[in-house]
Coordinates of C-alpha atoms in Angstrom, one line a residue:
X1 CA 111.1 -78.5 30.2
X2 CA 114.5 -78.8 28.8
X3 CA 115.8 -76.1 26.3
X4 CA 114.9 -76.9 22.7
X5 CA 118.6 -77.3 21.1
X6 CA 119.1 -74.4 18.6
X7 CA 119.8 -75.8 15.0
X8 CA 121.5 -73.8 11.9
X9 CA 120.0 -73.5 8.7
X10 CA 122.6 -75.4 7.4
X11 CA 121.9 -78.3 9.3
X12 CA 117.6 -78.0 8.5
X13 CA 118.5 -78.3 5.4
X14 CA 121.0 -81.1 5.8
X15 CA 117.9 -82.8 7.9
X16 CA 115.4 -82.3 5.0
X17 CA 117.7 -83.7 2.4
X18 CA 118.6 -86.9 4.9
X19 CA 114.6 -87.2 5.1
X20 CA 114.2 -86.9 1.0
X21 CA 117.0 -89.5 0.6
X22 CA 115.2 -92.0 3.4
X23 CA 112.0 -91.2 1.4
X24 CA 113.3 -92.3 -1.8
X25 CA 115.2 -95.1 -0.5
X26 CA 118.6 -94.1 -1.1
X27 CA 119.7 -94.2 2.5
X28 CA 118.5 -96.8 5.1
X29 CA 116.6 -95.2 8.2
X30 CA 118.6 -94.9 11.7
X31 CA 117.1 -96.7 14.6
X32 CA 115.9 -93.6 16.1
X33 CA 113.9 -92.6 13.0
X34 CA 112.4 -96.1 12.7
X35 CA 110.4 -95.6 15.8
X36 CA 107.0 -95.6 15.5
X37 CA 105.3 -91.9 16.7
X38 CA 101.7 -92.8 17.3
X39 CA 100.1 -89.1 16.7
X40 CA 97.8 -87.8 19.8
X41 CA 94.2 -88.4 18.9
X42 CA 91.7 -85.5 20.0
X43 CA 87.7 -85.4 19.5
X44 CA 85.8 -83.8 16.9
X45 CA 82.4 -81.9 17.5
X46 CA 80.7 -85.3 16.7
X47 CA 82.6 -87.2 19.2
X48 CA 84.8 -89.1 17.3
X49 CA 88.8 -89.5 16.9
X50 CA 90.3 -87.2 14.5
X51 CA 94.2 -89.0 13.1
X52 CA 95.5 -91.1 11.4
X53 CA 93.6 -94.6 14.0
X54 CA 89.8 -94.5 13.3
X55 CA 87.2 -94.6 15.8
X56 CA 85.9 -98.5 15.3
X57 CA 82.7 -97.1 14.9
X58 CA 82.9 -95.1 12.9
X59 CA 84.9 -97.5 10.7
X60 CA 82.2 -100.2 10.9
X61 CA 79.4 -97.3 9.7
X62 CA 81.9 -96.2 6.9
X63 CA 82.4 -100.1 5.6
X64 CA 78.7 -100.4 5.9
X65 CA 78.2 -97.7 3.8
X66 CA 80.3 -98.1 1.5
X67 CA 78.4 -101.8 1.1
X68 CA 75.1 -100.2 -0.1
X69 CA 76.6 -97.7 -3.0
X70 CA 75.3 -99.1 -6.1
X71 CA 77.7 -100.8 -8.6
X72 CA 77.7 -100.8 -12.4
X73 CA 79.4 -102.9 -15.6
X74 CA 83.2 -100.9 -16.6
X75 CA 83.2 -99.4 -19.8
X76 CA 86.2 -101.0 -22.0
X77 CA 89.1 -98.5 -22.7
X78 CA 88.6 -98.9 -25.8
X79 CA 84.9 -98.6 -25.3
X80 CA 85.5 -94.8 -23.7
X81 CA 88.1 -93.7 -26.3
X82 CA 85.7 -94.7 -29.2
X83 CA 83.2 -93.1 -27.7
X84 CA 84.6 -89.9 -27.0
X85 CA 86.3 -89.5 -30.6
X86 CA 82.5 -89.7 -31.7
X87 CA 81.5 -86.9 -29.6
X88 CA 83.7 -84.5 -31.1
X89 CA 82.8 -85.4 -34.7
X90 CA 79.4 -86.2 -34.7
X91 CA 76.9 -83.2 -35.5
X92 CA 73.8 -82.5 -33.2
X93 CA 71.0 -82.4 -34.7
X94 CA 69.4 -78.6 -33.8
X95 CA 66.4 -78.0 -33.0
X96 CA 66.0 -81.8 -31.3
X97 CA 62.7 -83.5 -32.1
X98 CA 59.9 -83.3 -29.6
X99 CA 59.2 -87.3 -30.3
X100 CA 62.9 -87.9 -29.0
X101 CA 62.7 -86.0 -26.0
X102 CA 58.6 -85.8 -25.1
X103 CA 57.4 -89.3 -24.0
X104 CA 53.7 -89.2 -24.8
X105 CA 51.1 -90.5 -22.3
X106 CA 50.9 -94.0 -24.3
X107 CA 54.7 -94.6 -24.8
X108 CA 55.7 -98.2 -24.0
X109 CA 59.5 -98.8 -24.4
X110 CA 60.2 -101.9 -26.1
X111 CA 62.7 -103.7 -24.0
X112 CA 60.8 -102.6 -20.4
X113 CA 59.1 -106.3 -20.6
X114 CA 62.5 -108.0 -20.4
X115 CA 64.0 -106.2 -17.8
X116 CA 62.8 -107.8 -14.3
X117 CA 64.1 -107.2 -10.5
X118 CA 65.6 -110.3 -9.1
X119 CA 63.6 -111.8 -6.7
X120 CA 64.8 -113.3 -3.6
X121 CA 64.8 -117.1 -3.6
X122 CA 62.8 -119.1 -1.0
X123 CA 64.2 -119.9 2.5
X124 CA 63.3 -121.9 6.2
X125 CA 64.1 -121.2 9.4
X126 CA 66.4 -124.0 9.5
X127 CA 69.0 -123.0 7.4
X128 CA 71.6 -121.4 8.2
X129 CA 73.1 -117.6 6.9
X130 CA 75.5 -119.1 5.0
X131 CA 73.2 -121.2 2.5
X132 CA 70.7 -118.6 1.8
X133 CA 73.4 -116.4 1.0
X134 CA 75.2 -118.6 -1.4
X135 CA 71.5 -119.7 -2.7
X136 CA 70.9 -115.8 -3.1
X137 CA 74.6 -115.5 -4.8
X138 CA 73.8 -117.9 -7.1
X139 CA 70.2 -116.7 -7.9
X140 CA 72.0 -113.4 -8.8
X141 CA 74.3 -114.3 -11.3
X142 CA 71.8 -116.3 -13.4
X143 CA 70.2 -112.6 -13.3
X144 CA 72.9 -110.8 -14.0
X145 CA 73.9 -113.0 -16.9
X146 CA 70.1 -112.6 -18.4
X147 CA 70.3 -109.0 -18.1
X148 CA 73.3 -109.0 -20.3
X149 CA 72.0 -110.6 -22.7
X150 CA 69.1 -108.5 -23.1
X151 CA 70.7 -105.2 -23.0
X152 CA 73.5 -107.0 -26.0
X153 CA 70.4 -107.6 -28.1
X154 CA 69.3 -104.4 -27.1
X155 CA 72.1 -102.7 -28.8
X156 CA 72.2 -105.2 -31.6
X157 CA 68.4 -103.9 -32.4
X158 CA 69.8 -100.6 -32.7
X159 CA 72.8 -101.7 -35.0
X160 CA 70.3 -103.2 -36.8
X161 CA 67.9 -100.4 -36.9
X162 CA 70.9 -98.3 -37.9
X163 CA 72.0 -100.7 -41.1
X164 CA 68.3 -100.2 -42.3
X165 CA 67.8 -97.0 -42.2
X166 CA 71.3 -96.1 -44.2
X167 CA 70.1 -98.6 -47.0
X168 CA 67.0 -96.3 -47.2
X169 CA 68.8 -93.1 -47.8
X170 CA 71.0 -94.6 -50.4
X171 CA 68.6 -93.7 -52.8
X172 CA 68.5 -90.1 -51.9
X173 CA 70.8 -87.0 -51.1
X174 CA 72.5 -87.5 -47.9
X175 CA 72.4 -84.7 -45.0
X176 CA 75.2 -83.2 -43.4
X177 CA 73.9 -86.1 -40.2
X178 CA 74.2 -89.1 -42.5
X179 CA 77.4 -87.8 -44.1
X180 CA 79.1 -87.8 -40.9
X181 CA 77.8 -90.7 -39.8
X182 CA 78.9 -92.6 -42.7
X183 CA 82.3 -91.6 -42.5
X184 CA 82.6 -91.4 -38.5
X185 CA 79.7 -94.3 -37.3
X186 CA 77.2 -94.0 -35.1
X187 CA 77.2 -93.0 -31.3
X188 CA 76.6 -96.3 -29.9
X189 CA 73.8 -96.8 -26.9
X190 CA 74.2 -97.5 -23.8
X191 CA 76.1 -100.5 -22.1
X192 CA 74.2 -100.9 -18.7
X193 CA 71.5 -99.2 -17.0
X194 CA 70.8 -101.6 -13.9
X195 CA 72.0 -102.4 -10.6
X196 CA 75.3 -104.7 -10.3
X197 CA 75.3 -104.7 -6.3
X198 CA 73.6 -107.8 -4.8
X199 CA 73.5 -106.1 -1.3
X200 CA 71.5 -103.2 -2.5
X201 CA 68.6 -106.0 -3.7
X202 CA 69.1 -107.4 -0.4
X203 CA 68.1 -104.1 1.1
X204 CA 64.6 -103.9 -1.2
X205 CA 63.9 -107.9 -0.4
X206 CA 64.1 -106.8 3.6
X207 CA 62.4 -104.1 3.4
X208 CA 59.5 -105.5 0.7
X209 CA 59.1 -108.5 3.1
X210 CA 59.4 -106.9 6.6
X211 CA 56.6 -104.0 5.8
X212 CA 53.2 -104.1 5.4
X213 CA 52.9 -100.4 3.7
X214 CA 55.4 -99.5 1.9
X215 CA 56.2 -95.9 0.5
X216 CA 57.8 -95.4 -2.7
X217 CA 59.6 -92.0 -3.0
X218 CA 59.4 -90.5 -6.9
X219 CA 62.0 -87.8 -7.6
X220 CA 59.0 -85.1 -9.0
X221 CA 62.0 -84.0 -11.8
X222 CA 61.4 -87.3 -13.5
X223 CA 58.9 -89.5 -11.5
X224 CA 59.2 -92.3 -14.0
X225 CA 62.8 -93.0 -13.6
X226 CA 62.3 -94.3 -9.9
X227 CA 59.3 -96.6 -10.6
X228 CA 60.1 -98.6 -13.4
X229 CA 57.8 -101.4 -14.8
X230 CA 60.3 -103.9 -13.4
X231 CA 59.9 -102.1 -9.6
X232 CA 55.9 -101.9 -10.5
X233 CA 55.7 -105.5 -11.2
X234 CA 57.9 -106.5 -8.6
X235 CA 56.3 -104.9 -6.3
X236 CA 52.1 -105.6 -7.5
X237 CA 51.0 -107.7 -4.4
X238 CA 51.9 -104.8 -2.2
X239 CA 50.3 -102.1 -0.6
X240 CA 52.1 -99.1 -2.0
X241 CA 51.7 -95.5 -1.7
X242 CA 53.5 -93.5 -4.6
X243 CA 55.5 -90.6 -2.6
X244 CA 56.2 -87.5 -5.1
X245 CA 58.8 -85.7 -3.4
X246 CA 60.7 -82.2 -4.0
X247 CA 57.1 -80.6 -5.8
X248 CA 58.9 -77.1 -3.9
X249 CA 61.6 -77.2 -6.8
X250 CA 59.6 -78.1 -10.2
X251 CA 56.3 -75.6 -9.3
X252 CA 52.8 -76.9 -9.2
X253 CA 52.0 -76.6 -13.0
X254 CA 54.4 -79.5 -13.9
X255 CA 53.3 -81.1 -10.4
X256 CA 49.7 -81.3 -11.6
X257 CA 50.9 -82.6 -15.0
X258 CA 53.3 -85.8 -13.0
X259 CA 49.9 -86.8 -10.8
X260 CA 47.7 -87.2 -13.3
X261 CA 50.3 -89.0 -15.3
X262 CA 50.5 -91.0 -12.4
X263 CA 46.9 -91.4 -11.6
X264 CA 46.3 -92.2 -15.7
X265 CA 48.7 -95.2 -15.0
X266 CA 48.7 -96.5 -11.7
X267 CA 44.8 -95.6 -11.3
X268 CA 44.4 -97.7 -8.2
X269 CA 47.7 -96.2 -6.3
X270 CA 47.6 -92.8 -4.0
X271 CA 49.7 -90.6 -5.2
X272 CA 51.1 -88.2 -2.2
X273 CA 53.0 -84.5 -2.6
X274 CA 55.3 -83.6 0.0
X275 CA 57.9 -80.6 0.1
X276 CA 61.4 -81.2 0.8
X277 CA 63.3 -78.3 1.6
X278 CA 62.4 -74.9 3.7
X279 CA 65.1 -71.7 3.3
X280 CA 66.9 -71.6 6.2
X281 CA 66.7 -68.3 8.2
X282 CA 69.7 -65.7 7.6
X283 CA 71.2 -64.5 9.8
X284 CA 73.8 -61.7 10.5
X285 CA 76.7 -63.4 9.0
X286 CA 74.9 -64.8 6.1
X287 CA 76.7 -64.0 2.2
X288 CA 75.7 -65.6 -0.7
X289 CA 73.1 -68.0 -2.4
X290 CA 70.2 -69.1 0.2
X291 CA 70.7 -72.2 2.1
X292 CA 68.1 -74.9 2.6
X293 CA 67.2 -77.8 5.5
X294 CA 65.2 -80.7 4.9
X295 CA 61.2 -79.8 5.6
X296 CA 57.9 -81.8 5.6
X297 CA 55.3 -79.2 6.3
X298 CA 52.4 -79.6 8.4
X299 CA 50.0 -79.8 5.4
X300 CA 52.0 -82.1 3.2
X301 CA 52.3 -84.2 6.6
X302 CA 49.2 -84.8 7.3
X303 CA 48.1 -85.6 4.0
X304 CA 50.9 -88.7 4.0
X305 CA 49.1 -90.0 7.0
X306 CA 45.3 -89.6 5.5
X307 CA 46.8 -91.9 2.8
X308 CA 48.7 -94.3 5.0
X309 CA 45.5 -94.4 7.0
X310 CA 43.2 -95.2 4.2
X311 CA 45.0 -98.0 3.1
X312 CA 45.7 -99.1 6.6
X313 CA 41.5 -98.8 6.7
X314 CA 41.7 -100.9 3.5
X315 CA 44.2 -103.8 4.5
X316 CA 41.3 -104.0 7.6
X317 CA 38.6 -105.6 5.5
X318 CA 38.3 -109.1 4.7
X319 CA 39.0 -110.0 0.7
X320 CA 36.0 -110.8 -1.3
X321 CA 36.8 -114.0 -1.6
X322 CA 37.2 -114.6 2.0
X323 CA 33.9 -112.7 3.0
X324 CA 32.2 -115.0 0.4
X325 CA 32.9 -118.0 2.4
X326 CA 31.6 -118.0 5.9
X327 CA 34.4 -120.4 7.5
X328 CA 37.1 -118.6 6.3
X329 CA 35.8 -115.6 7.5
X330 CA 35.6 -116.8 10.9
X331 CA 39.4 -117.5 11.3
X332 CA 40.1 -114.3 8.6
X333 CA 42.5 -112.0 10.9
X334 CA 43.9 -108.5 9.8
X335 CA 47.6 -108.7 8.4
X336 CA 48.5 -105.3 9.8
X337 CA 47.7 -104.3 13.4
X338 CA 44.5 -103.1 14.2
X339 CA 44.4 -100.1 16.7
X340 CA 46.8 -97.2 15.5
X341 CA 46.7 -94.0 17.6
X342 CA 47.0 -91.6 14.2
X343 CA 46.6 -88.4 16.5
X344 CA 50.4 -89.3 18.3
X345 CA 51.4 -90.8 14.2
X346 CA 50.9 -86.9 13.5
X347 CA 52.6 -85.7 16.8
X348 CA 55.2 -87.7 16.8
X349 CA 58.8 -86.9 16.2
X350 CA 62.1 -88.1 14.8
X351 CA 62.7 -91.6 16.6
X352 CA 64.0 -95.0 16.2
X353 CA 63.2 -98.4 17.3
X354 CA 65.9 -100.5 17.5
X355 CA 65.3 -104.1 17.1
X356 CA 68.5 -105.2 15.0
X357 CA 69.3 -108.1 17.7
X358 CA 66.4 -109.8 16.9
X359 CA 66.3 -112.5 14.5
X360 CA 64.1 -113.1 11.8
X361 CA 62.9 -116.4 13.3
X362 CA 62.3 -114.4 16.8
X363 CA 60.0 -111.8 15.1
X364 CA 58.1 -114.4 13.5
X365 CA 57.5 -116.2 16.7
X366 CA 56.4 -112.7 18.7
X367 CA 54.1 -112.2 16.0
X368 CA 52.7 -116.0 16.3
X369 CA 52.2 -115.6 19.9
X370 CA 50.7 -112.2 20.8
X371 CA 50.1 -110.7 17.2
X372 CA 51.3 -108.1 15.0
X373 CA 52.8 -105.7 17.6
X374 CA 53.4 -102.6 15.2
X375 CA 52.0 -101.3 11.8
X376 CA 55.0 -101.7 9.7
X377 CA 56.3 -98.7 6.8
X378 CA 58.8 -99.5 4.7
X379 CA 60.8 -96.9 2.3
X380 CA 62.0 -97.4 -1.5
X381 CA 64.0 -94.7 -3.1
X382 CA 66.1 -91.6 -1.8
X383 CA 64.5 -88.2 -0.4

């Protein structure tokens, strides 16, 4: 190798200032230092590139991704600052009031009736990707636009609400509350609190039409937030098994309380418990909090599988209104398929089963020709 060519400091510092002074655009780059240096790639642990070029895979699974994170409305500037000026003013009321933050087993809020999941319009075989997407695009933003509107009038309830009750307590003494509200206003409610992203409903049409069991996963901190009316209506003429995950973090006291909540108001879903988590083992160089790894336990597994077997048991038998006429009966055929091995279900281990080349059109012709080839489970919600 040839000698590296001593340099003074003098002249590094010269060189730094040169590059400063390219950087800024003062001084126009030499040919030499317009030459592209493409930096030497290596492999990471999990096989792909680490520079400045991404591996194309793992650009594609990064642009997927980033497809499927949910979107919301943009709060105004104006919007922000307002409300932030009212945060610092405004008093909270201490102790709060069990009615504001206890929902009682009867509590119905007002506005659940308007809010709805989109549904996914109809479609054929015959056409092509490009109109059911622009028929599903324009399903959408008739959705979103009715959305809008209800949560405006939603706010303009409270405004109105607000108005009332201040015209009430003229007639009194004011409180310290209403005194700063009068001068300061009222903390305003809340803009949005629905889904903006028309590829993440894409995701629960495919999966609500492609499975024949579907499992909905229920956060067991606040079980109601995940299944909302609008998801329990949408999702009525399905087979559903109501997942509550994470019962290792809130204790079983307060997991007793969320099933029979559950049972009290879906009475004719199973409600399932699973685990989540298991403390990872330490080991000599552990320091520090515990760590966790995701864990379904034996037990909790096998009482998911009693559940998706029942229904699966359930989906076997005819309707009453089929077994009540004899003719229908005759050509009557399951809609899930009929022989599960539920001893390998139990036994079995992380897999996948890739069928992402097939078509829609192709799945519905297997499933013409030789029957339903697999017992279908679909997932809603996040572990």
């Amino acid at each position: 190798m040839p000698r590296r060519k001593p340099t003074s400091t003098r002249q590094k510092k010269a060189d730094i200032q040169l590059k400063r002074a390219i950087k800024r655009g003062d001084v126009p780059p030499s040919e030499s230092q317009k030459e592209i240096h493409k930096p030497k790639l290596r492999r990471g642990p999990t096989g792909t590139f680490i520079g400045s070029v991404p591996d194309p895979a793992h650009a594609a699974t990064v642009h997927a991704a980033a497809r499927l994170q949910s979107s919301f409305i943009t709060l105004s500037s104006k919007f922000l600052e307002d409300t932030k000026v009212l945060a610092s003013k405004l008093p909270l009321t201490r102790p709060i009031l069990d009615a504001v933050v206890i929902h009682t087993e009867d509590f119905q809020d007002p506005t659940s009736q308007k809010f709805t999941c989109p549904r996914r319009p109809k479609w054929r075989f015959d056409m092509t990707k490009k109109d059911v997407e622009l028929n599903e695009e324009g399903m959408f933003k008739n959705w979103l636009d009715q959305m809008d509107r209800c949560v405006l009038d939603w706010q303009n309830e409270f405004e109105s609400d607000s108005r009332a009750e201040e015209s009430d307590c003229q007639d009194g003494p004011l409180s310290m509350t209403e005194i700063f509200n009068e001068e300061f206003g009222r903390m305003p409610r809340s803009p949005t609190y629905f889904e903006r992203n028309l590829d993440v409903w894409r995701q629960l049409w495919r999966v609500a039409e492609l499975s024949q069991i579907l499992l909905v996963l229920l956060d067991s901190r606040c079980p109601p937030l995940h299944f909302p009316p609008s998801l329990a209506s949408y999702t009525s003429d399905r087979k559903i098994i109501l997942v509550l995950t994470k019962v290792d973090i809130i204790g079983p006291e307060r997991t007793s309380a969320w099933v029979e909540y559950l049972h009290k108001k879906y009475p004719h879903l199973p409600v399932v418990q699973v685990e989540s988590y298991a403390a990872k083992e330490e080991g000599a160089g552990h320091q520090g909090k515990p760590q966790y790894e995701p864990h379904l336990p034996s037990s909790f597994r096998e009482r998911l599988v009693a559940a998706i077997q029942q229904v699966h048991t359930e989906m076997m038998i005819p309707p009453e209104k089929v077994r009540l006429n004899p003719q229908r009966l005759s050509k009557w055929k399951p809609p899930v398929k009929a022989d599960v091995d539920w001893d390998n279900v139990m036994k079995a281990s992380d897999a996948t089963y890739d069928r992402a080349k097939e078509s829609e059109e192709e799945r519905f012709k297997i499933k013409q020709k030789k029957g339903l080839e697999f017992l279908t489970i679909g997932l809603i919600g996040t572990a």
